[in-house]
């Protein structure tokens, strides 16, 4: 499975794909994109890396166990919901900061929720692929 | 007030095992103070005439007509007094009966819970409240009958009672709902329609649903009050500990059906349908119960069958429904509760003191159990209807009320006389046979019961004598109040032991004398010919409903087993075929009926590149089917998926297109990784099987295609989507409506979905990392 | 167009179900994927198909243009696609483990064993 072309290509493609995935995540509220698509893109990037360098190397690159990423994602989504409870409102009621970022739009709990979705999708997909690849 | 007292009993039930551990012998008397206090409260607030003394309404699900509504009228008050009063005595008795047994706390707990349920039932004024407490009594009764759950016989009896009364309860619920809806059709508004006392203002008998309502409610009453052909669970229920039988199966729970009839007779009674159905059920039950009682050897089973007979008599009286009949039902109900509870407790004392309840093994016990014998005589005299007991008054009234009726009256009187002769004989078997005559050798030497177990039967027996001697204690207070509640108007009651010398009074006196004399004669014959009676009964019960019940109970799991073998085969392919075929057989007719699969108007026209895409998708799918090589099939699958992604892109769904592309590539990578090492899987089905599968799958495809044509366009109600489109930017600050729905409007759904995704990932990890080994069920 | 979509949905259902009826866990999985496609397309067509008007709010506007595609089925399908992927992965790994333990991918051969 080791191919020099793939390895070389991955070197350039990986950062681009990851950047694209974050871009997709952030613009998702206003343009096509979002946590699901961004997460899948990032997972594809890691899949390429695993194909080129082997799953061990990808795990080292990730630094965190995919399961931790899943947990962090679920925690972020839950946190986005709990914020409303502090204001005495129903679970998952959206709250926004009074600032707007260019390209992202207003920043608030829906964005945090989407980040949670992103992390769960990245974590799950890499977990599946890496576990399989190692097997 | 009322609900707080019921809740208090429930709390006591929870605490009873703890109290038993702390207080030991004193737990039962202390706990008995609660129902006694309940009885005192009812007495202090006793309703006058046909009025209502206490009411309570707590909203519950008011939209559905469900409220926690209680009302203390004459009927409720008398029954509550019986339940709470007898309940207190039986708690004390149970304390003594279970002395030294580890399960005493549990029994006290169940008994208290039962009292709470039963009191809630008699006080209920809302149909939902009534049903909830009705079912609660069935459930607690299940626990009580199966109290000795290590015995198979107890478990079977408990299940039988639960099934019969539970099925009846469901029928009753349907009937009550019909009645409530009828009340609301007839003009009662909101929760009023579901309040039983409010039904007095409308005439439910006028409603077209009257007859089904009546039938369903009668089914509930008949199962609970052990009317033929549902009577068989009651003798079986004798597997319960004796205090339980005394409380549930004589004085209280089995009266619930009669109570229901009494409660609803002002609203549903008085019609020919009511008269015929209720009266005939009652007469048959009265005769069957009386006959069966005579062939039993077990003290408790004799009592159970006589109870069935008396319940039949009560039902018959309520079916007749004249003022006199209702009055005699009232007297008989109370008198029966007193003497039958006493007799059950006597049977318990005999069992406790000798180790057996088989009357053929008992005799000459009077010397050893003098106090129990006294109680037995008092109660049995009342049961036999001998003067001057309460039971005598009841029976006199019973005959008088029958004579009132014209043609039917004579037949009912004859039936009642026959049943009562049998009851007199049964009273002899229970209260005389074990105590007098030749001494037998019971399993262990007889000894008298402790004081706690004598208090109940003696008090109950004396109460019967007292009311018989001083009828004013009943006919000025409890009696008329209860009769008024049943009849729905004020009534006066006059009970007496001596009716003077009118023709009617003399006829009744003659009938009474015939009854007692005939009963004593029958008893004397029967005492020597028990074996013959039993054999006769065995022949008779061959065709009884017990056999039908047992046969259907045995057939049910067999049929279910056969059915599940048919549809849920271990073969994956066959199960799938069944699922597909079943879905098709439901979907296809409804499609034809509802949709008339015709082309919808306003079709979007087709463009050439779209046809090309459709061909790509279908070709990919077809190749996935026919390619024998797995990797080739996987790639074909990917082609199909990418075609779908392009379709999404063409039809205004960019988010879907991107997601589909990503998922498709990842799926192909995953499947390729997974299946690369597997050996090829050849076609294993025969040609005929393949043809069958192809036909089935093809039919499913056609039905789904038709389905698409029927549901498009715009089968989604537009309002939801319109809201999302309108509010996405202004309320949720997002320009991509799809994403806003996912992370804001419907974020809770998405949270659930990512949880599923996470779990699937963890599942994969667990499957691959936690190797279970190749040996079956081995450790990691 | 609806007619064409109906044919595609029907064809996907038919081939998916036929694959699932094969005596092979691998083919069962492939069928599962096709069934997922079919269901997604079914929901998609039920929402009504619209060309070139994605449910997006253009800059400067406050609502999407009139006649934009229905966003609700799209949101439903989007999560369905991802969940479908997760479920297919799980099922695929399960099938692989079954093969490792039993040595066959024929479900009929596993019927009487444990």
Coordinates of C-alpha atoms in Angstrom, one line a residue, chain B residues 569-576 681-685 693, chain C residues 18-29 95 98-99 102-114:
Chain B
X569 CA -37.5 -18.4 10.7
X570 CA -33.9 -18.7 11.6
X571 CA -33.2 -18.3 7.9
X572 CA -32.3 -14.7 7.1
X573 CA -33.6 -14.8 3.6
X574 CA -36.9 -16.2 4.5
X575 CA -37.5 -13.7 7.3
X576 CA -36.6 -10.9 4.9
X681 CA -19.1 -15.8 -2.3
X682 CA -20.7 -17.8 -5.0
X683 CA -24.4 -17.7 -5.9
X684 CA -25.8 -20.3 -3.5
X685 CA -29.5 -20.2 -4.3
X693 CA -36.4 -13.4 -5.1
Chain C
X18 CA -32.6 -8.6 -4.4
X19 CA -29.1 -8.2 -3.2
X20 CA -30.3 -8.5 0.4
X21 CA -32.0 -11.8 -0.4
X22 CA -28.7 -13.4 -1.6
X23 CA -27.1 -15.9 0.7
X24 CA -24.1 -13.8 1.2
X25 CA -23.4 -11.2 3.9
X26 CA -21.3 -9.1 1.5
X27 CA -24.2 -8.9 -0.9
X28 CA -26.5 -8.2 2.0
X29 CA -24.4 -5.1 2.8
X95 CA -20.1 -9.2 8.8
X98 CA -18.8 -13.2 11.6
X99 CA -16.7 -14.5 8.8
X102 CA -17.6 -19.0 11.4
X103 CA -15.4 -19.2 8.3
X104 CA -18.3 -18.5 5.9
X105 CA -20.4 -15.5 4.8
X106 CA -23.4 -17.7 4.0
X107 CA -26.1 -16.8 6.6
X108 CA -27.8 -20.2 5.9
X109 CA -24.8 -22.0 7.1
X110 CA -25.0 -20.2 10.5
X111 CA -28.7 -21.0 11.1
X112 CA -28.3 -24.0 13.4
X113 CA -24.9 -23.2 15.0
X114 CA -24.4 -20.7 17.7

